[in-house]
Tab-separated table of C-alpha atoms in Angstrom:
chain	number	residue	atom	x	y	z
M	1	MET	CA	0.000	0.000	0.000
M	2	THR	CA	1.523	3.287	-1.066
M	3	LYS	CA	1.643	6.093	1.439
M	4	PRO	CA	1.590	9.799	0.620
M	5	ASP	CA	4.983	11.467	0.300
M	6	TYR	CA	6.515	14.888	-0.361
M	7	SER	CA	7.284	14.435	-4.082
M	8	LEU	CA	4.527	16.765	-5.357
M	9	GLU	CA	5.639	19.444	-2.900
M	10	ASP	CA	9.272	18.916	-3.934
M	11	ALA	CA	8.335	19.381	-7.596
M	12	ALA	CA	6.708	22.718	-6.747
M	13	LEU	CA	9.760	23.789	-4.716
M	14	VAL	CA	11.999	23.015	-7.710
M	15	LYS	CA	9.823	25.376	-9.779
M	16	GLY	CA	10.557	28.135	-7.262
M	17	TYR	CA	7.430	28.063	-5.103
M	18	LEU	CA	8.046	28.477	-1.376
M	19	ARG	CA	4.778	27.976	0.500
M	20	ILE	CA	2.884	24.932	-0.734
M	21	ALA	CA	-0.521	24.211	0.777
M	22	GLY	CA	-2.432	20.961	0.589
M	23	VAL	CA	-6.201	21.440	0.405
M	24	ASP	CA	-8.937	18.865	0.994
M	25	GLU	CA	-12.608	18.789	1.913
M	26	VAL	CA	-14.829	16.333	3.744
M	27	GLY	CA	-18.586	15.961	3.894
M	28	ARG	CA	-19.873	15.848	0.328
M	29	GLY	CA	-21.919	12.691	0.903
M	30	PRO	CA	-23.817	13.336	4.169
M	31	LEU	CA	-27.498	14.276	4.280
M	32	ALA	CA	-26.872	16.767	7.083
M	33	GLY	CA	-24.290	19.275	8.277
M	34	PRO	CA	-21.812	21.563	6.552
M	35	VAL	CA	-19.091	20.644	4.096
M	36	THR	CA	-15.671	21.349	5.640
M	37	ALA	CA	-12.302	22.097	4.056
M	38	ALA	CA	-8.798	22.461	5.451
M	39	ALA	CA	-5.637	23.987	4.005
M	40	VAL	CA	-2.263	22.985	5.460
M	41	VAL	CA	1.275	24.250	4.817
M	42	LEU	CA	3.667	21.750	6.405
M	43	ASP	CA	7.098	22.583	7.773
M	44	ILE	CA	9.375	20.540	5.506
M	45	SER	CA	11.797	19.923	8.380
M	46	ALA	CA	9.133	18.479	10.695
M	47	ILE	CA	6.665	16.422	8.661
M	48	PRO	CA	4.774	14.111	11.053
M	49	GLU	CA	5.217	10.365	10.582
M	50	GLY	CA	2.156	8.366	9.588
M	51	LEU	CA	0.240	10.922	7.527
M	52	ASN	CA	-2.321	9.241	5.288
M	53	ASP	CA	-5.790	9.602	3.817
M	54	SER	CA	-7.974	10.294	6.878
M	55	LYS	CA	-10.382	7.496	5.874
M	56	LYS	CA	-7.559	4.958	6.283
M	57	LEU	CA	-6.756	6.064	9.842
M	58	SER	CA	-8.543	5.297	13.090
M	59	LEU	CA	-9.938	8.153	15.166
M	60	LYS	CA	-7.143	7.584	17.687
M	61	LYS	CA	-4.479	7.933	14.967
M	62	ARG	CA	-6.144	11.015	13.497
M	63	GLU	CA	-6.235	12.662	16.913
M	64	ALA	CA	-2.598	11.753	17.595
M	65	LEU	CA	-1.574	13.306	14.275
M	66	GLU	CA	-3.680	16.427	14.784
M	67	GLY	CA	-1.379	17.904	17.424
M	68	LYS	CA	1.691	17.146	15.310
M	69	ILE	CA	0.147	18.777	12.224
M	70	LEU	CA	-0.813	21.883	14.212
M	71	ALA	CA	2.708	22.031	15.698
M	72	ALA	CA	4.514	21.448	12.398
M	73	GLY	CA	2.543	23.575	10.037
M	74	GLN	CA	0.085	26.298	9.345
M	75	VAL	CA	-3.530	25.211	9.310
M	76	SER	CA	-6.856	26.805	8.461
M	77	VAL	CA	-10.348	25.331	8.333
M	78	ALA	CA	-13.533	26.667	6.753
M	79	HIS	CA	-17.082	25.497	6.084
M	80	ALA	CA	-19.885	25.974	3.620
M	81	SER	CA	-23.282	25.855	5.281
M	82	VAL	CA	-26.295	23.663	4.557
M	83	GLU	CA	-28.005	26.748	3.087
M	84	GLU	CA	-25.055	27.279	0.728
M	85	ILE	CA	-25.043	23.593	-0.239
M	86	ASP	CA	-28.757	23.789	-1.092
M	87	SER	CA	-28.513	27.065	-3.004
M	88	LEU	CA	-25.252	26.412	-4.900
M	89	ASN	CA	-25.007	22.567	-5.137
M	90	ILE	CA	-22.613	20.357	-3.195
M	91	LEU	CA	-19.679	20.605	-5.621
M	92	ARG	CA	-19.685	24.408	-5.688
M	93	ALA	CA	-20.216	24.568	-1.911
M	94	SER	CA	-17.267	22.244	-1.288
M	95	HIS	CA	-15.142	24.447	-3.549
M	96	LEU	CA	-16.334	27.512	-1.631
M	97	ALA	CA	-15.185	25.897	1.632
M	98	MET	CA	-11.778	25.219	0.026
M	99	GLU	CA	-11.524	28.824	-1.195
M	100	ARG	CA	-12.306	30.090	2.312
M	101	ALA	CA	-9.735	27.785	3.919
M	102	VAL	CA	-7.026	28.974	1.516
M	103	ALA	CA	-7.973	32.637	2.029
M	104	ALA	CA	-7.597	32.214	5.805
M	105	LEU	CA	-3.956	31.119	5.589
M	106	ASP	CA	-1.680	33.950	6.691
M	107	PRO	CA	0.919	34.362	5.288
M	108	ALA	CA	-0.679	33.243	2.048
M	109	PRO	CA	0.601	30.179	0.188
M	110	ASP	CA	1.978	30.554	-3.337
M	111	TYR	CA	1.127	27.064	-4.635
M	112	LEU	CA	-1.840	24.783	-3.964
M	113	LEU	CA	-2.212	21.028	-4.171
M	114	ILE	CA	-5.964	20.415	-4.378
M	115	ASP	CA	-7.521	17.013	-3.759
M	116	GLY	CA	-9.728	15.958	-6.669
M	117	ASN	CA	-9.879	16.556	-10.401
M	118	LEU	CA	-11.111	20.163	-10.364
M	119	ILE	CA	-9.575	23.443	-9.211
M	120	PRO	CA	-12.112	25.738	-7.490
M	121	LYS	CA	-12.770	28.687	-9.779
M	122	GLY	CA	-12.367	31.222	-6.962
M	123	LEU	CA	-8.688	30.353	-6.419
M	124	ALA	CA	-6.324	32.782	-8.142
M	125	LEU	CA	-3.140	31.041	-6.958
M	126	THR	CA	-1.177	28.560	-9.050
M	127	SER	CA	-2.878	25.253	-8.314
M	128	GLU	CA	-2.605	21.590	-9.188
M	129	ALA	CA	-5.543	19.181	-8.967
M	130	VAL	CA	-4.470	15.778	-7.636
M	131	VAL	CA	-6.865	12.847	-8.001
M	132	LYS	CA	-6.801	10.765	-4.801
M	133	GLY	CA	-4.423	13.418	-3.500
M	134	ASP	CA	-4.808	12.408	0.147
M	135	ALA	CA	-3.061	9.134	-0.763
M	136	LYS	CA	-0.265	10.893	-2.709
M	137	SER	CA	0.652	14.163	-0.964
M	138	VAL	CA	1.470	14.509	2.740
M	139	SER	CA	0.115	18.084	2.689
M	140	ILE	CA	-3.248	16.975	1.289
M	141	ALA	CA	-3.311	14.022	3.708
M	142	ALA	CA	-2.746	16.435	6.610
M	143	ALA	CA	-5.598	18.625	5.332
M	144	SER	CA	-7.892	15.587	5.056
M	145	ILE	CA	-7.171	14.611	8.687
M	146	ILE	CA	-7.842	18.116	10.033
M	147	ALA	CA	-11.005	18.595	7.944
M	148	LYS	CA	-12.454	15.249	9.049
M	149	LEU	CA	-11.726	15.798	12.746
M	150	VAL	CA	-13.257	19.294	12.719
M	151	ARG	CA	-16.369	18.256	10.782
M	152	ASP	CA	-16.941	15.146	12.911
M	153	ARG	CA	-16.828	17.321	16.042
M	154	VAL	CA	-19.382	19.717	14.519
M	155	MET	CA	-21.679	16.736	13.952
M	156	VAL	CA	-21.164	15.444	17.514
M	157	ASP	CA	-22.226	18.893	18.788
M	158	LEU	CA	-25.277	18.932	16.506
M	159	ALA	CA	-26.183	15.421	17.700
M	160	GLN	CA	-26.609	16.821	21.226
M	161	GLN	CA	-29.193	19.294	19.925
M	162	PHE	CA	-30.935	16.799	17.626
M	163	PRO	CA	-30.686	13.334	19.201
M	164	GLY	CA	-31.930	10.234	17.441
M	165	TYR	CA	-30.243	10.629	14.068
M	166	GLY	CA	-26.945	9.132	15.248
M	167	TRP	CA	-24.833	12.011	13.949
M	168	GLU	CA	-22.268	11.401	16.688
M	169	LYS	CA	-21.576	8.058	14.962
M	170	ASN	CA	-22.556	8.561	11.307
M	171	ALA	CA	-21.440	12.238	10.950
M	172	GLY	CA	-24.600	12.902	8.929
M	173	TYR	CA	-23.980	10.192	6.349
M	174	PRO	CA	-27.062	8.170	5.290
M	175	SER	CA	-26.664	5.241	7.685
M	176	LYS	CA	-29.651	2.990	8.396
M	177	GLN	CA	-30.283	4.750	11.731
M	178	HIS	CA	-30.110	8.170	10.093
M	179	ARG	CA	-32.500	7.237	7.274
M	180	GLU	CA	-34.982	5.667	9.679
M	181	ALA	CA	-34.832	8.718	11.979
M	182	LEU	CA	-35.512	10.996	9.004
M	183	VAL	CA	-38.789	9.144	8.418
M	184	GLU	CA	-39.730	8.927	12.111
M	185	LEU	CA	-38.454	12.256	13.467
M	186	GLY	CA	-38.560	14.386	10.331
M	187	VAL	CA	-36.196	16.880	8.774
M	188	THR	CA	-34.062	19.219	10.932
M	189	PRO	CA	-32.693	22.672	9.984
M	190	HIS	CA	-29.331	20.962	9.471
M	191	HIS	CA	-30.547	18.612	6.749
M	192	ARG	CA	-29.647	19.287	3.122
M	193	ARG	CA	-32.976	19.797	1.418
M	194	SER	CA	-31.484	19.435	-2.056
M	195	PHE	CA	-30.388	15.868	-1.300
M	196	LYS	CA	-32.868	13.305	-2.606
M	197	PRO	CA	-33.663	11.316	0.603
M	198	VAL	CA	-34.402	14.590	2.455
M	199	HIS	CA	-36.218	16.192	-0.494
M	200	ASN	CA	-38.425	13.111	-0.890
M	201	ILE	CA	-39.550	13.250	2.746
M	202	LEU	CA	-40.330	16.971	2.539
M	203	TYR	CA	-42.246	16.736	-0.713
M	204	GLN	CA	-43.842	13.311	-0.572
M	205	GLU	CA	-47.269	13.223	-2.131
């Protein structure tokens, strides 16, 4: 199994770029909650061991790496709200979250490694789209870990206010418990009305 490395960052350094940020988002698939993005500029001399796609790491490993990423880099996190997801569409909203995360980095990066096959149109910086980037670039992997931890905590908080949907476990994804609770308990303000399972409950004949 290949692990992410620093080769994409090195290639950008060779071209003369100095501050390379990895950018990733989490939360495109859930029926509820925001979509969350993180941007991370790692310190090349102190890259944490064990960085990987957040989905391949246990919660314990993600939490252990979080402190190391925050200590060895510059990190920003941003969201796009449920209202923005419903009004824009999930792809544009996830790009908006990425744009906000990049804009919050200070000092600004000069090169971006973006997870996925598209570069958000609101990014004016030199950028490279990297398919499955969280498995290739340590900077994108670090961003994926931070974004997932932050978004999961948002969903745990929302689960306290709206019990029964299992958000503390499913993070808003359409698990069996979540889908059943949608039918039994109804739609909350944090549900994405543009997503079919939610839309169908709201507008059933």
